[in-house]
XYZ file of N, CA and C in Angstrom:
318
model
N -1.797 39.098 -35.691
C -0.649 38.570 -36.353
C -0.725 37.041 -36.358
N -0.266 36.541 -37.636
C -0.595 34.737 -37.447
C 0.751 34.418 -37.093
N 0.382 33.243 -36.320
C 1.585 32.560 -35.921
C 2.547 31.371 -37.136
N 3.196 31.272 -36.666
C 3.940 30.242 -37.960
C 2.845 28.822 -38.020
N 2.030 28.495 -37.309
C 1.152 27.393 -36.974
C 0.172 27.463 -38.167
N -0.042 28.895 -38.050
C -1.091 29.583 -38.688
C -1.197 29.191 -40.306
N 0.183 30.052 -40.536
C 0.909 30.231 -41.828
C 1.018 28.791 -42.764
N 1.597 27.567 -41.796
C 1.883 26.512 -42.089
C 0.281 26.245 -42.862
N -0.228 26.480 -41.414
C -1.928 25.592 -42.035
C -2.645 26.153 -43.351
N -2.146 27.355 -43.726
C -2.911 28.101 -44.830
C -2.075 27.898 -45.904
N -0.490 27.146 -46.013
C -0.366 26.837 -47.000
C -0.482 25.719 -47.609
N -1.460 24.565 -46.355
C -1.822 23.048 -46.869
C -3.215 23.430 -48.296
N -2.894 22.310 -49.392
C -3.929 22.159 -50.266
C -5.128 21.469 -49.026
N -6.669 21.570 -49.922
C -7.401 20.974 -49.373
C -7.654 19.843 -49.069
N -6.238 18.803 -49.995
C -6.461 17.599 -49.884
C -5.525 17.112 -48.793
N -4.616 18.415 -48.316
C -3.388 17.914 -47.573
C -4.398 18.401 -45.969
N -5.168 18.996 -46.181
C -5.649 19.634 -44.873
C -6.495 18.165 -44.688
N -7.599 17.610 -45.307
C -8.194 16.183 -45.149
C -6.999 15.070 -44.436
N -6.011 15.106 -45.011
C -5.481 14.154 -44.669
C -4.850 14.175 -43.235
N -4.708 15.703 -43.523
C -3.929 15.763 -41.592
C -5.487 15.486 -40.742
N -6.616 16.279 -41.294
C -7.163 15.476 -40.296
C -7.775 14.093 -40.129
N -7.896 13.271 -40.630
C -7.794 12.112 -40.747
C -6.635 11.220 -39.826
N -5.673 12.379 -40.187
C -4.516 11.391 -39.272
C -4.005 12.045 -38.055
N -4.847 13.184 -37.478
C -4.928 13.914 -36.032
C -6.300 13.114 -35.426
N -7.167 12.482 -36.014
C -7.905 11.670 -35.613
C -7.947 9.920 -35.450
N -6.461 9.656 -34.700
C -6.335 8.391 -34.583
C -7.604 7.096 -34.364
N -8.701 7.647 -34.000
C -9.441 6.473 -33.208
C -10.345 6.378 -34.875
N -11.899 5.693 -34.050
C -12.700 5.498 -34.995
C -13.514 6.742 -36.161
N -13.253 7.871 -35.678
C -13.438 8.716 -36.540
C -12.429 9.355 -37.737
N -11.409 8.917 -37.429
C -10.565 8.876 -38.777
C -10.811 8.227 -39.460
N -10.944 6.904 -39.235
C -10.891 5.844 -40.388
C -12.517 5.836 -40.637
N -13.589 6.256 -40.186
C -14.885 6.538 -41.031
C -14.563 7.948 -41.631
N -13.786 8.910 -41.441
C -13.439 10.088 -42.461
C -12.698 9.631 -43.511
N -12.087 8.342 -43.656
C -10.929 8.214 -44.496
C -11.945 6.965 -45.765
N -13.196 6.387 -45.179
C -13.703 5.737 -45.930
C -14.562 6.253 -46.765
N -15.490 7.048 -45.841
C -16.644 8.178 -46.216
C -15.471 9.192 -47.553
N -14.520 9.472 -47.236
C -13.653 10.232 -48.347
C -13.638 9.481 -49.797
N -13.137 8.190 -49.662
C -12.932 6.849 -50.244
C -14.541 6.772 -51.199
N -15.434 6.461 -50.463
C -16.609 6.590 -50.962
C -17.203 7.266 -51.754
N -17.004 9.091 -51.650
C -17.717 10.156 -52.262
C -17.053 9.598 -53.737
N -15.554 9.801 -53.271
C -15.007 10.100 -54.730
C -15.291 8.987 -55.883
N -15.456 7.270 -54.880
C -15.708 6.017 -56.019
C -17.230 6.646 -56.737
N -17.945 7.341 -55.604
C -19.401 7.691 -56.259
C -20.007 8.702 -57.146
N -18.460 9.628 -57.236
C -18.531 10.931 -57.852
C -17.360 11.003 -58.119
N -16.662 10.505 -59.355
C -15.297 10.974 -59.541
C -14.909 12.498 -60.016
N -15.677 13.272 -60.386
C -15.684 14.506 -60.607
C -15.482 15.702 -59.707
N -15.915 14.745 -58.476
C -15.864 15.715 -57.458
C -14.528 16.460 -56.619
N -14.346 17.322 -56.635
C -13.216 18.186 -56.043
C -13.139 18.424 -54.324
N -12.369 17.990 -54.056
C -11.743 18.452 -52.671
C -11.660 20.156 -51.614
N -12.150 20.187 -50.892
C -12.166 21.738 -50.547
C -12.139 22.016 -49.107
N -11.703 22.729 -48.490
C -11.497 22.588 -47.113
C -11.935 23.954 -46.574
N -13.113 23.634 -45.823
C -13.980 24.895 -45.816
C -14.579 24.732 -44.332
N -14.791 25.902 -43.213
C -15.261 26.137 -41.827
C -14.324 24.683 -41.224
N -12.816 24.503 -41.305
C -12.117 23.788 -40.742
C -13.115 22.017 -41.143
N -13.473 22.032 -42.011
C -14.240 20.629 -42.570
C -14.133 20.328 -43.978
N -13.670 19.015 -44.117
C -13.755 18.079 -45.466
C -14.944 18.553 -46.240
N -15.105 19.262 -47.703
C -16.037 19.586 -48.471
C -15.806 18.979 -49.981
N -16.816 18.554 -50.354
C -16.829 17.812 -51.437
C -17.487 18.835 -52.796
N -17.027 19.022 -53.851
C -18.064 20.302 -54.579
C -17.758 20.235 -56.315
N -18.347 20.319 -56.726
C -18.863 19.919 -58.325
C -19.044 21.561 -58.526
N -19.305 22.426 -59.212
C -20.062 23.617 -59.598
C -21.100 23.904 -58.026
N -20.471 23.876 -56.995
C -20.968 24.542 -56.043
C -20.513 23.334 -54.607
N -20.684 23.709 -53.675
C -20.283 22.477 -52.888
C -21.940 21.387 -52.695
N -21.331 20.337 -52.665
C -22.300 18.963 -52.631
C -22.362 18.623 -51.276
N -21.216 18.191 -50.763
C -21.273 16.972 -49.184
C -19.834 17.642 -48.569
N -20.502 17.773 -47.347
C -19.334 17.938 -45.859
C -19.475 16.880 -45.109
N -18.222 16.867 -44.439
C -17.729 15.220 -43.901
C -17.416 16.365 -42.311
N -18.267 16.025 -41.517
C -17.887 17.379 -39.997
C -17.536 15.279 -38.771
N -16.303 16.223 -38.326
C -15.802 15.041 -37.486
C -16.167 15.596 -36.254
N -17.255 15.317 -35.250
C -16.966 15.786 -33.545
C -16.593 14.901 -32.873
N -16.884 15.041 -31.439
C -16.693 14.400 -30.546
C -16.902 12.572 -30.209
N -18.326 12.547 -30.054
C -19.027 11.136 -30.465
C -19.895 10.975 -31.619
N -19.717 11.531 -32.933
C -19.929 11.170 -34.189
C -19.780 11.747 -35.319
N -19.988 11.561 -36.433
C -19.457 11.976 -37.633
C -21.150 12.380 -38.884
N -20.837 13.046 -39.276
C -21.957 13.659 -39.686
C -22.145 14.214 -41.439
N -22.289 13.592 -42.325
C -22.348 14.222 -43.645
C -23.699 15.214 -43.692
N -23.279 16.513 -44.471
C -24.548 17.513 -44.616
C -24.227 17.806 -46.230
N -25.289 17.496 -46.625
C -25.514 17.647 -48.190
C -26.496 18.739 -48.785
N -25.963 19.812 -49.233
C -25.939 20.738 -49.203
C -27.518 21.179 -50.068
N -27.409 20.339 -51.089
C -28.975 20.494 -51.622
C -29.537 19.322 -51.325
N -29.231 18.302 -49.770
C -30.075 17.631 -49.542
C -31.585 17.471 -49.679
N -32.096 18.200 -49.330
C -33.707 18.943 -49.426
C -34.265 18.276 -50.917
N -33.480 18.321 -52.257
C -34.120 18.299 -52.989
C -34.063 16.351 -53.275
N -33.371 15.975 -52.579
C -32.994 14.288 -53.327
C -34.237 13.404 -52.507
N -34.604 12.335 -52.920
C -35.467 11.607 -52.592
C -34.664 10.662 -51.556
N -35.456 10.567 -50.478
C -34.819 9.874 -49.584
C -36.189 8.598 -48.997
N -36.198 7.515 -49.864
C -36.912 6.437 -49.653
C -37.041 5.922 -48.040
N -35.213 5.500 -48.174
C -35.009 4.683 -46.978
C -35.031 5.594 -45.590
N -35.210 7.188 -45.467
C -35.191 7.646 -44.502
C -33.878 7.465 -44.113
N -32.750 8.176 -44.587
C -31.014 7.964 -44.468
C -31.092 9.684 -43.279
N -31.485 10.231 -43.827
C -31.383 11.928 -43.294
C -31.898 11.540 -42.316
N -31.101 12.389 -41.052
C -31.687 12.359 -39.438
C -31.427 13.227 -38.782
N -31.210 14.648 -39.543
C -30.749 15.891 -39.176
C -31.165 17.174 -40.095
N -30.867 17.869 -39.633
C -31.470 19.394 -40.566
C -32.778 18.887 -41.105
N -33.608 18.105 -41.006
C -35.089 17.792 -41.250
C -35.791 19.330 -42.176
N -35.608 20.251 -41.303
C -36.519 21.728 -41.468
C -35.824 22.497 -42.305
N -34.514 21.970 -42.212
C -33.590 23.543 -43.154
C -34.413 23.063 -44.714
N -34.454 24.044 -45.183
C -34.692 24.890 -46.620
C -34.015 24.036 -47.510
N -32.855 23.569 -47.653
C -32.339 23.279 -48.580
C -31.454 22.046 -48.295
N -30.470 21.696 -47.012
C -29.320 21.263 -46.445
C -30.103 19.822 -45.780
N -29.798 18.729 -45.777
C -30.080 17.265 -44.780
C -28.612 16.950 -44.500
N -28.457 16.372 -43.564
C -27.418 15.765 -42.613
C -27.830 14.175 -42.734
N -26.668 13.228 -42.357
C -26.743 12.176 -41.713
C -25.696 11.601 -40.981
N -26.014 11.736 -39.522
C -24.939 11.657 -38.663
C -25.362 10.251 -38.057
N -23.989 9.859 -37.916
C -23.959 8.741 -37.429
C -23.373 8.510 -35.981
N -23.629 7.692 -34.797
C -22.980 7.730 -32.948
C -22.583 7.083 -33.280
């Protein structure tokens, strides 16, 4: 049975669920979730809002970029990372996955 906690949280849009967490994350990982947010969209205005495995998802005709907030850092995983050219060596995570690169930042 869900609790009213529950209920509440499943009737936030995806953009209202970003924002609570953004602002349940007072310290320095809010405000790099709130820029990194700021960012996708100046770089992709097309892109849609989605709130997916309790994480900020960014998605065009499939999802593109997750914004995952932990403990001591913050981490974008781009979903068809694998296929984009990465000159400067930005990716420093999921190296091996098939398809998915990360870049998390301490």
């Amino acid at each position: 049975m869900k609790s009213a906690t529950d209920t509440k949280k499943d009737s936030l849009t995806p953009s209202q669920h970003i924002d609570k967490a953004i602002k349940d994350l007072p310290d320095w990982r809010g405000k790099l979730l709130a820029r990194l947010r700021k960012l996708i969209h100046d770089a992709s205005p097309e892109l849609t809002e989605d709130w997916k495995w309790d994480t900020p998802v960014f998605a065009c005709k499939g999802n593109v970029v997750a914004i995952g907030a932990f403990k001591d850092h913050i981490k974008l995983n781009f979903f068809k990372g694998a296929a984009l050219a990465d000159p400067k060596k930005l990716f420093n995570a999921g190296l091996e996955a098939k398809a998915s690169r990360s870049i998390g930042s301490v």
